[in-house]
mmCIF file of C-alpha atoms in Angstrom:
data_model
loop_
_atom_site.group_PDB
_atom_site.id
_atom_site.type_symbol
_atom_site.label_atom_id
_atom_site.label_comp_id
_atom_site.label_asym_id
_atom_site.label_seq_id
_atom_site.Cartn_x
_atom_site.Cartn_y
_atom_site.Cartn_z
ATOM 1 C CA UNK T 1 85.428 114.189 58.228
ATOM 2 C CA UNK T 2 81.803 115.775 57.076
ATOM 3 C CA UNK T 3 81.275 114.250 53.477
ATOM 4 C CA UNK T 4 78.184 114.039 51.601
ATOM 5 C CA UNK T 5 75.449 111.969 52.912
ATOM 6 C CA UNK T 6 75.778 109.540 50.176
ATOM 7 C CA UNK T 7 79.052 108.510 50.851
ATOM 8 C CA UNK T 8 79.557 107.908 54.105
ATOM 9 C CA UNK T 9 79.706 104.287 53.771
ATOM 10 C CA UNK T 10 82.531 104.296 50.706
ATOM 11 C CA UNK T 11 84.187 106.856 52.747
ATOM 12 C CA UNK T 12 84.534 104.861 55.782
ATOM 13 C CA UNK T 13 85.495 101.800 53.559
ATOM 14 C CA UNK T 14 88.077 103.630 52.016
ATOM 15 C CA UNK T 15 89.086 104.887 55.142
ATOM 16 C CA UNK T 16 89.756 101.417 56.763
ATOM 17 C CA UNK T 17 91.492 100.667 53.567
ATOM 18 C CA UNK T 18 94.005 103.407 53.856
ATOM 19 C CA UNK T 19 94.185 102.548 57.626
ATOM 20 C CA UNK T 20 93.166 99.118 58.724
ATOM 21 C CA UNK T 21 93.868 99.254 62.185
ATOM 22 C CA UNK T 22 92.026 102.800 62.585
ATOM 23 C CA UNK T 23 89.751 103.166 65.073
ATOM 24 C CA UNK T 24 86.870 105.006 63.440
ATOM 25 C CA UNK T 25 83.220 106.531 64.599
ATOM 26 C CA UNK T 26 81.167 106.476 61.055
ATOM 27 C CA UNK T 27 77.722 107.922 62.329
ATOM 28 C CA UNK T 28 74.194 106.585 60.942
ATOM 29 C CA UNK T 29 70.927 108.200 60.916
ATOM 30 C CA UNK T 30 70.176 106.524 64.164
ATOM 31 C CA UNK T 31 72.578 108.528 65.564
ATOM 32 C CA UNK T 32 71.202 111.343 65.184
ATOM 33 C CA UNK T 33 67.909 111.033 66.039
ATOM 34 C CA UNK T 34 66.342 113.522 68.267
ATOM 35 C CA UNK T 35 66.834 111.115 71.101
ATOM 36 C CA UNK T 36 70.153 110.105 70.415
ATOM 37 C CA UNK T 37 71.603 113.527 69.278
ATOM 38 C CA UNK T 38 73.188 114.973 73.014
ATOM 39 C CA UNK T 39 74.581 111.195 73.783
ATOM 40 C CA UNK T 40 75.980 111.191 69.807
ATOM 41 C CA UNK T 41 77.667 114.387 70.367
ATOM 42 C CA UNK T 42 78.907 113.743 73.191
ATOM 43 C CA UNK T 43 80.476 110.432 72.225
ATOM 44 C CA UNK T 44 82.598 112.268 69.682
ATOM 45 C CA UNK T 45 83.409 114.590 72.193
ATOM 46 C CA UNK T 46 84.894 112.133 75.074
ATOM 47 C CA UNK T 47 85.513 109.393 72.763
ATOM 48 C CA UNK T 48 89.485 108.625 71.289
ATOM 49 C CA UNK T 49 88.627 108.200 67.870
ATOM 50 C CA UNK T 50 91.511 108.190 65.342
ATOM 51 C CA UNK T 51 88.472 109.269 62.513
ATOM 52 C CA UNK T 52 84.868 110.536 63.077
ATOM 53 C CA UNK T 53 82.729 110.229 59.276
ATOM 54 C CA UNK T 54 79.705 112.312 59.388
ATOM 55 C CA UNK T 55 77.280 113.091 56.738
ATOM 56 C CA UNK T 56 76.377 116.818 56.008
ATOM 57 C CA UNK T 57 73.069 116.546 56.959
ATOM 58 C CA UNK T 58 73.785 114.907 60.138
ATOM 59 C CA UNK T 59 76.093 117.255 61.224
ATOM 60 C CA UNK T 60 74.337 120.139 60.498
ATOM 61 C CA UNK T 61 72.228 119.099 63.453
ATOM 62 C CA UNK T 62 75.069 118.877 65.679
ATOM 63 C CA UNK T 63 73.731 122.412 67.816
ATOM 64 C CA UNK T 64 75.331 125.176 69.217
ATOM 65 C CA UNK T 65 74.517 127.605 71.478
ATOM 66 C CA UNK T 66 73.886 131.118 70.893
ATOM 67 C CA UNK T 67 75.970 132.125 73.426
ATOM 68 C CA UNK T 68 78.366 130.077 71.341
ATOM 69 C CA UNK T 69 77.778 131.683 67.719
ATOM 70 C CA UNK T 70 77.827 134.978 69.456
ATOM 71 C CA UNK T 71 81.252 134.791 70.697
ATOM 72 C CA UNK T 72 82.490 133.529 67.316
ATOM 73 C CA UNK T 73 80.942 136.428 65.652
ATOM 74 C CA UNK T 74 82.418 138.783 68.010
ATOM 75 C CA UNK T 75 85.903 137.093 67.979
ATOM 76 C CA UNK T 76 85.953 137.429 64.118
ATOM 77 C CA UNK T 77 84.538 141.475 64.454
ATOM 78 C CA UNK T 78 87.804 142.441 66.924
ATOM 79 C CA UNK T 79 90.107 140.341 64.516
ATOM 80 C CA UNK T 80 88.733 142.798 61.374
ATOM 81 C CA UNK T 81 88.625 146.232 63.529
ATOM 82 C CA UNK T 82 92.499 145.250 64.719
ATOM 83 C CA UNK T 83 93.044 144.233 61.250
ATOM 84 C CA UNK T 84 91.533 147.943 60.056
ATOM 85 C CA UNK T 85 94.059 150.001 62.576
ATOM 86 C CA UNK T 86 96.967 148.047 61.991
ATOM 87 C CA UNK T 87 96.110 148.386 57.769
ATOM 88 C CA UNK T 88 95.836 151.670 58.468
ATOM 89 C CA UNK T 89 98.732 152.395 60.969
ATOM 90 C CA UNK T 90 100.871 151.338 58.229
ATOM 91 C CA UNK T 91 99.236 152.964 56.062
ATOM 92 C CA UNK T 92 97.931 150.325 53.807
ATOM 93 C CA UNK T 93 95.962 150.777 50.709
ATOM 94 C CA UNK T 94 92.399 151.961 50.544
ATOM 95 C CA UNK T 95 91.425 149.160 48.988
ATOM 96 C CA UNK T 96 92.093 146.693 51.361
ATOM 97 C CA UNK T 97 90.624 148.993 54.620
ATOM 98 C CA UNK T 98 87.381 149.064 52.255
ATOM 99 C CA UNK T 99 86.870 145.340 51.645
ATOM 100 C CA UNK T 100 88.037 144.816 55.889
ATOM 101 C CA UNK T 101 85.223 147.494 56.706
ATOM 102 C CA UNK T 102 82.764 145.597 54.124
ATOM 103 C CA UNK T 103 83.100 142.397 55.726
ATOM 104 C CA UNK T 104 83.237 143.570 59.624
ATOM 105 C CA UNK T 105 79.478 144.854 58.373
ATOM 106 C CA UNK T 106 78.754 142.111 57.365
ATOM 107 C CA UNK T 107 79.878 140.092 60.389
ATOM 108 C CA UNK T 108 77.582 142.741 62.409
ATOM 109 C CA UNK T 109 74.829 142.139 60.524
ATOM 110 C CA UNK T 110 75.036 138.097 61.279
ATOM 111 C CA UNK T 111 75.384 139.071 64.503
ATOM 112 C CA UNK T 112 72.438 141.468 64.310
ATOM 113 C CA UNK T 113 70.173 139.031 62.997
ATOM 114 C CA UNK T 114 71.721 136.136 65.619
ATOM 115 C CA UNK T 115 70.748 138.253 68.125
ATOM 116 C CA UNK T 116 67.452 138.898 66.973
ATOM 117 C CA UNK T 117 67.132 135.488 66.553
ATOM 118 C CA UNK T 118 66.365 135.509 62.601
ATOM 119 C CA UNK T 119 67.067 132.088 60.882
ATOM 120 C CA UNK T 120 69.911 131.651 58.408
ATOM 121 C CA UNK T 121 69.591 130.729 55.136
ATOM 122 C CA UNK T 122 71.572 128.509 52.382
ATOM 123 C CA UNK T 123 73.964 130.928 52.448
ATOM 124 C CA UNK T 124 75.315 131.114 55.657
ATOM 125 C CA UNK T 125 76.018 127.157 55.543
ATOM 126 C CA UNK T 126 79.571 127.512 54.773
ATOM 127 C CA UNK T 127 79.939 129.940 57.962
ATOM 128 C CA UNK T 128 77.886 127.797 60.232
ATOM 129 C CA UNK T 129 79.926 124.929 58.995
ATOM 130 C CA UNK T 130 83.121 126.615 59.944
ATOM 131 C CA UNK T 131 81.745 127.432 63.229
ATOM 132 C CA UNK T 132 80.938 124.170 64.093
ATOM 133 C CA UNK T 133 84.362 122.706 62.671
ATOM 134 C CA UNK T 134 86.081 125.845 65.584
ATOM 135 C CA UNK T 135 83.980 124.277 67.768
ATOM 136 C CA UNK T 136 84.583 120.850 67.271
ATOM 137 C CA UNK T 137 88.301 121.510 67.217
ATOM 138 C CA UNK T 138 87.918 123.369 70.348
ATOM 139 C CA UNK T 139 85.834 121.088 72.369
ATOM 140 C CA UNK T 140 88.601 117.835 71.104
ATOM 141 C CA UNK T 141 91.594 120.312 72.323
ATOM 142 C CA UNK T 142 92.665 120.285 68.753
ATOM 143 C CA UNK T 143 93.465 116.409 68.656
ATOM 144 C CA UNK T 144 91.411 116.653 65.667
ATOM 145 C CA UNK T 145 90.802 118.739 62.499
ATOM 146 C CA UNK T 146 87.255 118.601 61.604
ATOM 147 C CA UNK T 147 87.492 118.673 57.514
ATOM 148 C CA UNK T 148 84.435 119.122 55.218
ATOM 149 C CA UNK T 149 84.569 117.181 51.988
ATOM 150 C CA UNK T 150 82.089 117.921 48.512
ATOM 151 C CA UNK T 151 82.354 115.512 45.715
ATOM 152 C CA UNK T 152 82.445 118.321 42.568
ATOM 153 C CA UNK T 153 85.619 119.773 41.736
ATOM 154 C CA UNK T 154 84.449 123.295 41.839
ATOM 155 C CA UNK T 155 83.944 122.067 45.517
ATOM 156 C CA UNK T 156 87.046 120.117 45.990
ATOM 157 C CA UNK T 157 89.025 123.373 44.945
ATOM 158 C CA UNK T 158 86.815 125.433 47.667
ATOM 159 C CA UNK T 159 87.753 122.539 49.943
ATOM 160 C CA UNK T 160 91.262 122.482 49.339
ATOM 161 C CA UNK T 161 91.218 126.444 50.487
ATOM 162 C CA UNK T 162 89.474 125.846 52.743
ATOM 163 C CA UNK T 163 91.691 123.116 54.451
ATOM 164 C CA UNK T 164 94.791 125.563 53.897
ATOM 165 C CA UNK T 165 93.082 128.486 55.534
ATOM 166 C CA UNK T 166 92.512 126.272 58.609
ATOM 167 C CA UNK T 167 95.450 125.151 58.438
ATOM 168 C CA UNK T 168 97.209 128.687 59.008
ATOM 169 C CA UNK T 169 95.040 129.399 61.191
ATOM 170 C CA UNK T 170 96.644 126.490 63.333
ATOM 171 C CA UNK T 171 99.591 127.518 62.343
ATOM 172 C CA UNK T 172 99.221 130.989 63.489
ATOM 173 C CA UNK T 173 97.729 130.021 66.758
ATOM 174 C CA UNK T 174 100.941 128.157 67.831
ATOM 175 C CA UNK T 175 103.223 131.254 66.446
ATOM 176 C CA UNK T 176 100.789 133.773 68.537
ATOM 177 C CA UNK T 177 100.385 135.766 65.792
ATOM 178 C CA UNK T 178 97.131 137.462 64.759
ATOM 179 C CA UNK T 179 97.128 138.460 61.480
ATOM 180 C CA UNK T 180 99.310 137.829 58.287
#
């Protein structure tokens, strides 16, 4: 679980509440120190954790590779153009091939500026935080859903949405389907 810095501790708390006999990794700012970083990551990696709590901060300094970000990027660019041919194929509305084409430019122009190796701003923290959570979901062989939590309710609507979209995503991954 990423939640705010803040409340990592009441999270895990709550946590071990909920489920006493959980066997949890709450991290600490020791953990990711520059030294300990690699070691951290790698610890949530190997380890058989029933719950990992991290705060935003912290794992916003979890790395990844550009070879990494670049594959993402390009994963999510052939998912739009099939998306385009098959809208089109059945002869979808305008509308919807329009907003696909917007957002495949968009997804070359992260890729653009990835590549060129131009630093991301606020704004892409959402997408960097999805990438990571793919990542993190890949590298655990899906044992575990990484799940981002904000503590406004504009956010915790954003969340929920968020949860559902990775959720059929999941859920479309097991049915070998590619689009909906």
């Amino acid at each position: 679980f990423v939640v705010p810095n803040h409340i990592v501790e009441q999270f895990s708390n709550e946590f071990l509440q909920l489920y006493p006999s959980a066997n949890i990794l709450v991290t600490t700012k020791k953990d990711f120190s520059k030294n300990n970083r690699k070691k951290f990551v790698s610890k949530i990696a190997t380890g058989d954790f029933d719950a990992i709590l991290i705060g935003h901060s912290q794992f916003e300094k979890i790395p990844m590779s550009i070879e990494r970000q670049r594959y993402f990027l390009e994963s999510q660019i052939e998912e739009i153009i099939e998306g385009i041919e098959e809208t089109k194929a059945l002869e979808g509305e305008r509308f919807t091939i329009r907003e696909l084409e917007r957002t495949k430019k968009a997804l070359e122009a992260k890729l653009e500026k990835l590549i060129a190796g131009v630093q991301s701003g606020d704004a892409q923290k959402s997408s960097d935080m999805f990438m990571k959570c793919q990542y993190m979901d890949e590298i655990t062989r899906r044992k575990r859903r990484c799940v981002c939590h904000r503590n406004t309710s504009q956010q915790q609507y954003v969340r929920i949405i968020y949860n559902a979209e990775i959720l059929a995503i999941q859920y479309i991954s097991k049915k070998s389907l590619t689009t909906f």
